[in-house]
Amino acid sequence: SELEKAGKPTGVILLGYCEYSFLYIQSASVRLPDLMLTIALPRKALAPYASFPTQLQQINSAVKHVISKGTSPSNIVLGGDSAGGNLTLQFLSHALHPLPGIAEPPVLSSPIGGALLVSLWASFKDNYPSYTENNKKDNISREALNFMADLATRGMPEGKEKWFEPVKPDTSLWNGLDGKVRREMATI
């Protein structure tokens, strides 16, 4: 873009919020005197109508598309709430350890600028103490979470958990993450 040629910062934020479905990129651009920022909302197919790794394939394609249009990976922020945060980590896991059977992750000339994880859905199991302690306090009951987890994990191929359930793999599988993303922020 003209701003990039002039040495002005530009950026793209890809947000994978869970209420969006089907893939197409809806975006809005904001132009300030020294900054061009595009916020894109890639729509993703929802479970149970589309099972894993459909959504990973979609976000992988969206990131490749943005990079192919000339955006530096360091100017991309990936993020989302709940399942969108999970999808962000699916992409980063795929970037570290490509999932066989789907398109390779994009070649990154630099780490992705950031990952924003809002109320991340990191586990599909309810065997953590907080599920019992907060069952009547949380805005989503344990029963509702189990129902949604059943929908999300239906048809999950055995051995694919490290790409789908971020707390499942050995933490050593996240070694090298600093080479794929510059900054991470998680909120509850």
Tab-separated table of N, CA and C in Angstrom, residues 32-141:
chain	number	residue	atom	x	y	z
A	32	LEU	N	-5.601	6.559	9.714
A	32	LEU	CA	-5.168	7.694	10.516
A	32	LEU	C	-3.970	8.297	9.800
A	33	PRO	N	-3.535	9.489	10.186
A	33	PRO	CA	-2.417	10.098	9.451
A	33	PRO	C	-1.192	9.204	9.289
A	34	ASP	N	-0.872	8.419	10.308
A	34	ASP	CA	0.331	7.595	10.247
A	34	ASP	C	0.055	6.104	10.391
A	35	LEU	N	-1.172	5.688	10.178
A	35	LEU	CA	-1.499	4.284	10.387
A	35	LEU	C	-2.677	3.871	9.516
A	36	MET	N	-2.562	2.694	8.936
A	36	MET	CA	-3.674	2.077	8.206
A	36	MET	C	-3.947	0.758	8.897
A	37	LEU	N	-5.140	0.589	9.427
A	37	LEU	CA	-5.500	-0.613	10.165
A	37	LEU	C	-6.751	-1.230	9.548
A	38	THR	N	-6.688	-2.515	9.255
A	38	THR	CA	-7.844	-3.243	8.751
A	38	THR	C	-8.232	-4.279	9.782
A	39	ILE	N	-9.499	-4.285	10.130
A	39	ILE	CA	-10.021	-5.294	11.047
A	39	ILE	C	-10.872	-6.238	10.213
A	40	ALA	N	-10.491	-7.503	10.185
A	40	ALA	CA	-11.187	-8.497	9.369
A	40	ALA	C	-11.842	-9.522	10.271
A	41	LEU	N	-13.043	-9.881	9.935
A	41	LEU	CA	-13.779	-10.900	10.677
A	41	LEU	C	-14.005	-12.090	9.759
A	42	PRO	N	-13.049	-13.014	9.724
A	42	PRO	CA	-13.252	-14.181	8.863
A	42	PRO	C	-14.366	-15.047	9.436
A	43	ARG	N	-15.371	-15.288	8.659
A	43	ARG	CA	-16.455	-16.154	9.123
A	43	ARG	C	-16.012	-17.591	8.990
A	44	LYS	N	-16.333	-18.367	10.003
A	44	LYS	CA	-15.924	-19.764	9.979
A	44	LYS	C	-17.141	-20.661	10.107
A	45	ALA	N	-17.032	-21.843	9.552
A	45	ALA	CA	-18.107	-22.823	9.657
A	45	ALA	C	-18.211	-23.283	11.106
A	46	LEU	N	-19.423	-23.503	11.558
A	46	LEU	CA	-19.648	-23.872	12.946
A	46	LEU	C	-19.888	-25.359	13.121
A	47	ALA	N	-19.458	-25.864	14.280
A	47	ALA	CA	-19.769	-27.241	14.660
A	47	ALA	C	-21.240	-27.274	15.075
A	48	PRO	N	-21.965	-28.309	14.895
A	48	PRO	CA	-21.545	-29.612	14.404
A	48	PRO	C	-21.639	-29.750	12.884
A	49	TYR	N	-21.982	-28.668	12.189
A	49	TYR	CA	-22.169	-28.744	10.736
A	49	TYR	C	-20.858	-28.931	9.993
A	50	ALA	N	-19.796	-28.463	10.586
A	50	ALA	CA	-18.464	-28.648	10.014
A	50	ALA	C	-17.543	-29.051	11.160
A	51	SER	N	-16.861	-30.155	10.997
A	51	SER	CA	-16.018	-30.647	12.082
A	51	SER	C	-14.551	-30.289	11.832
A	52	PHE	N	-13.764	-30.468	12.884
A	52	PHE	CA	-12.330	-30.240	12.795
A	52	PHE	C	-11.756	-31.132	11.700
A	53	PRO	N	-10.893	-30.642	10.844
A	53	PRO	CA	-10.130	-29.392	10.891
A	53	PRO	C	-10.661	-28.290	9.972
A	54	THR	N	-11.962	-28.287	9.653
A	54	THR	CA	-12.518	-27.306	8.713
A	54	THR	C	-12.158	-25.878	9.098
A	55	GLN	N	-12.387	-25.499	10.360
A	55	GLN	CA	-12.141	-24.126	10.792
A	55	GLN	C	-10.646	-23.787	10.732
A	56	LEU	N	-9.789	-24.757	11.055
A	56	LEU	CA	-8.343	-24.547	10.947
A	56	LEU	C	-7.951	-24.307	9.491
A	57	GLN	N	-8.525	-25.070	8.578
A	57	GLN	CA	-8.255	-24.859	7.153
A	57	GLN	C	-8.678	-23.448	6.738
A	58	GLN	N	-9.808	-22.994	7.263
A	58	GLN	CA	-10.316	-21.676	6.895
A	58	GLN	C	-9.425	-20.553	7.408
A	59	ILE	N	-9.011	-20.609	8.682
A	59	ILE	CA	-8.156	-19.541	9.204
A	59	ILE	C	-6.775	-19.597	8.560
A	60	ASN	N	-6.301	-20.794	8.263
A	60	ASN	CA	-5.023	-20.944	7.572
A	60	ASN	C	-5.107	-20.256	6.202
A	61	SER	N	-6.199	-20.472	5.485
A	61	SER	CA	-6.395	-19.827	4.174
A	61	SER	C	-6.511	-18.319	4.304
A	62	ALA	N	-7.207	-17.849	5.348
A	62	ALA	CA	-7.370	-16.406	5.550
A	62	ALA	C	-6.027	-15.733	5.807
A	63	VAL	N	-5.184	-16.343	6.658
A	63	VAL	CA	-3.867	-15.765	6.948
A	63	VAL	C	-3.002	-15.782	5.686
A	64	LYS	N	-3.024	-16.886	4.950
A	64	LYS	CA	-2.260	-16.951	3.694
A	64	LYS	C	-2.715	-15.863	2.727
A	65	HIS	N	-4.025	-15.648	2.647
A	65	HIS	CA	-4.568	-14.640	1.737
A	65	HIS	C	-4.063	-13.237	2.108
A	66	VAL	N	-4.134	-12.913	3.398
A	66	VAL	CA	-3.694	-11.584	3.852
A	66	VAL	C	-2.208	-11.395	3.563
A	67	ILE	N	-1.407	-12.426	3.813
A	67	ILE	CA	0.033	-12.334	3.541
A	67	ILE	C	0.283	-12.214	2.039
A	68	SER	N	-0.485	-12.950	1.223
A	68	SER	CA	-0.297	-12.890	-0.235
A	68	SER	C	-0.614	-11.516	-0.799
A	69	LYS	N	-1.400	-10.731	-0.072
A	69	LYS	CA	-1.738	-9.374	-0.515
A	69	LYS	C	-0.691	-8.360	-0.087
A	70	GLY	N	0.413	-8.859	0.508
A	70	GLY	CA	1.531	-7.976	0.827
A	70	GLY	C	1.635	-7.543	2.273
A	71	THR	N	0.773	-8.036	3.141
A	71	THR	CA	0.856	-7.659	4.546
A	71	THR	C	1.953	-8.472	5.224
A	72	SER	N	2.813	-7.802	5.939
A	72	SER	CA	3.861	-8.478	6.690
A	72	SER	C	3.225	-9.236	7.851
A	73	PRO	N	3.660	-10.460	8.120
A	73	PRO	CA	3.124	-11.194	9.275
A	73	PRO	C	3.241	-10.395	10.574
A	74	SER	N	4.286	-9.578	10.703
A	74	SER	CA	4.464	-8.801	11.934
A	74	SER	C	3.378	-7.740	12.104
A	75	ASN	N	2.604	-7.474	11.050
A	75	ASN	CA	1.504	-6.518	11.118
A	75	ASN	C	0.146	-7.203	11.224
A	76	ILE	N	0.148	-8.486	11.558
A	76	ILE	CA	-1.098	-9.240	11.711
A	76	ILE	C	-1.279	-9.599	13.177
A	77	VAL	N	-2.480	-9.379	13.685
A	77	VAL	CA	-2.858	-9.822	15.019
A	77	VAL	C	-4.016	-10.794	14.835
A	78	LEU	N	-3.862	-12.001	15.370
A	78	LEU	CA	-4.929	-12.994	15.343
A	78	LEU	C	-5.594	-13.001	16.701
A	79	GLY	N	-6.902	-13.197	16.731
A	79	GLY	CA	-7.540	-13.269	18.033
A	79	GLY	C	-8.999	-13.617	17.947
A	80	GLY	N	-9.557	-13.875	19.102
A	80	GLY	CA	-10.973	-14.170	19.184
A	80	GLY	C	-11.370	-14.553	20.584
A	81	ASP	N	-12.675	-14.618	20.778
A	81	ASP	CA	-13.192	-15.022	22.076
A	81	ASP	C	-13.645	-16.466	22.025
A	82	SER	N	-13.540	-17.154	23.143
A	82	SER	CA	-14.022	-18.512	23.293
A	82	SER	C	-13.464	-19.426	22.207
A	83	ALA	N	-14.322	-19.925	21.325
A	83	ALA	CA	-13.863	-20.809	20.245
A	83	ALA	C	-12.946	-20.059	19.283
A	84	GLY	N	-13.105	-18.746	19.168
A	84	GLY	CA	-12.214	-17.955	18.319
A	84	GLY	C	-10.798	-17.911	18.883
A	85	GLY	N	-10.677	-17.869	20.217
A	85	GLY	CA	-9.367	-17.956	20.851
A	85	GLY	C	-8.749	-19.334	20.651
A	86	ASN	N	-9.591	-20.356	20.738
A	86	ASN	CA	-9.136	-21.720	20.475
A	86	ASN	C	-8.625	-21.820	19.041
A	87	LEU	N	-9.348	-21.227	18.110
A	87	LEU	CA	-8.952	-21.277	16.704
A	87	LEU	C	-7.616	-20.565	16.479
A	88	THR	N	-7.388	-19.477	17.195
A	88	THR	CA	-6.097	-18.785	17.106
A	88	THR	C	-4.970	-19.723	17.516
A	89	LEU	N	-5.170	-20.462	18.613
A	89	LEU	CA	-4.139	-21.406	19.045
A	89	LEU	C	-4.038	-22.608	18.115
A	90	GLN	N	-5.160	-23.015	17.500
A	90	GLN	CA	-5.085	-24.074	16.490
A	90	GLN	C	-4.142	-23.650	15.370
A	91	PHE	N	-4.300	-22.399	14.913
A	91	PHE	CA	-3.443	-21.908	13.830
A	91	PHE	C	-1.974	-21.891	14.258
A	92	LEU	N	-1.702	-21.397	15.468
A	92	LEU	CA	-0.317	-21.333	15.932
A	92	LEU	C	0.267	-22.727	16.110
A	93	SER	N	-0.542	-23.672	16.584
A	93	SER	CA	-0.093	-25.054	16.704
A	93	SER	C	0.234	-25.625	15.325
A	94	HIS	N	-0.622	-25.311	14.342
A	94	HIS	CA	-0.397	-25.763	12.959
A	94	HIS	C	0.877	-25.130	12.395
A	95	ALA	N	1.124	-23.861	12.739
A	95	ALA	CA	2.338	-23.186	12.267
A	95	ALA	C	3.588	-23.849	12.846
A	96	LEU	N	3.496	-24.338	14.091
A	96	LEU	CA	4.629	-25.020	14.726
A	96	LEU	C	4.789	-26.459	14.249
A	97	HIS	N	3.677	-27.150	14.107
A	97	HIS	CA	3.658	-28.580	13.755
A	97	HIS	C	2.542	-28.787	12.741
A	98	PRO	N	2.819	-28.634	11.450
A	98	PRO	CA	1.758	-28.733	10.445
A	98	PRO	C	0.932	-30.017	10.584
A	99	LEU	N	-0.380	-29.821	10.572
A	99	LEU	CA	-1.310	-30.944	10.650
A	99	LEU	C	-1.327	-31.661	9.309
A	100	PRO	N	-0.978	-32.943	9.285
A	100	PRO	CA	-1.012	-33.690	8.024
A	100	PRO	C	-2.426	-33.699	7.431
A	101	GLY	N	-2.488	-33.587	6.128
A	101	GLY	CA	-3.775	-33.685	5.447
A	101	GLY	C	-4.431	-32.360	5.139
A	102	ILE	N	-3.864	-31.255	5.619
A	102	ILE	CA	-4.408	-29.951	5.227
A	102	ILE	C	-3.261	-29.108	4.674
A	103	ALA	N	-3.611	-27.979	4.074
A	103	ALA	CA	-2.601	-27.114	3.462
A	103	ALA	C	-1.553	-26.699	4.495
A	104	GLU	N	-0.321	-26.637	4.044
A	104	GLU	CA	0.780	-26.194	4.905
A	104	GLU	C	0.472	-24.782	5.429
A	105	PRO	N	0.983	-24.444	6.613
A	105	PRO	CA	0.816	-23.077	7.106
A	105	PRO	C	1.601	-22.115	6.216
A	106	PRO	N	1.249	-20.835	6.263
A	106	PRO	CA	1.999	-19.886	5.444
A	106	PRO	C	3.456	-19.798	5.892
A	107	VAL	N	4.318	-19.491	4.950
A	107	VAL	CA	5.719	-19.229	5.286
A	107	VAL	C	5.744	-17.828	5.889
A	108	LEU	N	6.252	-17.733	7.106
A	108	LEU	CA	6.275	-16.449	7.802
A	108	LEU	C	7.652	-15.818	7.683
A	109	SER	N	7.703	-14.637	7.071
A	109	SER	CA	8.973	-13.925	6.955
A	109	SER	C	9.368	-13.295	8.289
A	110	SER	N	8.399	-13.191	9.187
A	110	SER	CA	8.615	-12.700	10.549
A	110	SER	C	7.476	-13.283	11.390
A	111	PRO	N	7.614	-13.256	12.716
A	111	PRO	CA	6.511	-13.770	13.532
A	111	PRO	C	5.236	-12.944	13.333
A	112	ILE	N	4.085	-13.585	13.525
A	112	ILE	CA	2.804	-12.881	13.553
A	112	ILE	C	2.918	-11.829	14.657
A	113	GLY	N	2.342	-10.661	14.431
A	113	GLY	CA	2.483	-9.561	15.385
A	113	GLY	C	1.931	-9.841	16.762
A	114	GLY	N	0.803	-10.550	16.829
A	114	GLY	CA	0.229	-10.823	18.140
A	114	GLY	C	-0.906	-11.816	18.079
A	115	ALA	N	-1.222	-12.347	19.257
A	115	ALA	CA	-2.360	-13.250	19.429
A	115	ALA	C	-3.154	-12.745	20.631
A	116	LEU	N	-4.443	-12.506	20.421
A	116	LEU	CA	-5.334	-12.023	21.468
A	116	LEU	C	-6.339	-13.126	21.769
A	117	LEU	N	-6.296	-13.639	22.990
A	117	LEU	CA	-7.135	-14.768	23.389
A	117	LEU	C	-8.094	-14.290	24.476
A	118	VAL	N	-9.366	-14.157	24.147
A	118	VAL	CA	-10.368	-13.633	25.071
A	118	VAL	C	-11.256	-14.785	25.538
A	119	SER	N	-11.261	-15.033	26.845
A	119	SER	CA	-12.055	-16.136	27.413
A	119	SER	C	-11.872	-17.408	26.595
A	120	LEU	N	-10.641	-17.725	26.362
A	120	LEU	CA	-10.230	-18.851	25.526
A	120	LEU	C	-10.860	-20.166	25.968
A	121	TRP	N	-11.375	-20.923	25.020
A	121	TRP	CA	-11.865	-22.275	25.296
A	121	TRP	C	-10.681	-23.195	25.053
A	122	ALA	N	-10.001	-23.566	26.160
A	122	ALA	CA	-8.743	-24.304	26.045
A	122	ALA	C	-8.883	-25.796	26.282
A	123	SER	N	-9.973	-26.202	26.939
A	123	SER	CA	-10.169	-27.619	27.226
A	123	SER	C	-11.635	-27.989	27.036
A	124	PHE	N	-11.855	-29.195	26.571
A	124	PHE	CA	-13.216	-29.682	26.375
A	124	PHE	C	-13.612	-30.664	27.472
A	125	LYS	N	-12.833	-30.727	28.524
A	125	LYS	CA	-13.102	-31.594	29.669
A	125	LYS	C	-13.582	-30.739	30.841
A	126	ASP	N	-14.382	-31.320	31.703
A	126	ASP	CA	-14.882	-30.572	32.864
A	126	ASP	C	-14.301	-31.087	34.172
A	127	ASN	N	-13.119	-31.675	34.117
A	127	ASN	CA	-12.519	-32.258	35.318
A	127	ASN	C	-11.571	-31.303	36.054
A	128	TYR	N	-11.732	-30.014	35.829
A	128	TYR	CA	-10.932	-29.018	36.537
A	128	TYR	C	-11.754	-28.488	37.708
A	129	PRO	N	-11.118	-28.206	38.856
A	129	PRO	CA	-11.866	-27.747	40.039
A	129	PRO	C	-12.742	-26.519	39.774
A	130	SER	N	-12.315	-25.627	38.909
A	130	SER	CA	-13.096	-24.407	38.673
A	130	SER	C	-14.478	-24.701	38.083
A	131	TYR	N	-14.617	-25.820	37.372
A	131	TYR	CA	-15.935	-26.162	36.828
A	131	TYR	C	-16.927	-26.451	37.954
A	132	THR	N	-16.470	-27.113	38.989
A	132	THR	CA	-17.337	-27.414	40.128
A	132	THR	C	-17.537	-26.164	40.973
A	133	GLU	N	-16.445	-25.462	41.270
A	133	GLU	CA	-16.514	-24.281	42.135
A	133	GLU	C	-17.363	-23.164	41.544
A	134	ASN	N	-17.346	-23.010	40.246
A	134	ASN	CA	-18.030	-21.880	39.604
A	134	ASN	C	-19.262	-22.275	38.805
A	135	ASN	N	-19.723	-23.502	38.957
A	135	ASN	CA	-20.824	-23.982	38.118
A	135	ASN	C	-22.046	-23.072	38.174
A	136	LYS	N	-22.436	-22.619	39.337
A	136	LYS	CA	-23.632	-21.763	39.458
A	136	LYS	C	-23.292	-20.277	39.374
A	137	LYS	N	-22.002	-19.941	39.306
A	137	LYS	CA	-21.580	-18.540	39.238
A	137	LYS	C	-21.277	-18.112	37.808
A	138	ASP	N	-20.795	-19.031	37.014
A	138	ASP	CA	-20.401	-18.715	35.648
A	138	ASP	C	-21.641	-18.444	34.808
A	139	ASN	N	-21.486	-17.671	33.751
A	139	ASN	CA	-22.645	-17.383	32.907
A	139	ASN	C	-22.985	-18.536	31.964
A	140	ILE	N	-22.149	-19.560	31.908
A	140	ILE	CA	-22.455	-20.777	31.140
A	140	ILE	C	-22.303	-21.951	32.098
A	141	SER	N	-23.362	-22.732	32.254
A	141	SER	CA	-23.331	-23.841	33.198
A	141	SER	C	-22.414	-24.965	32.706
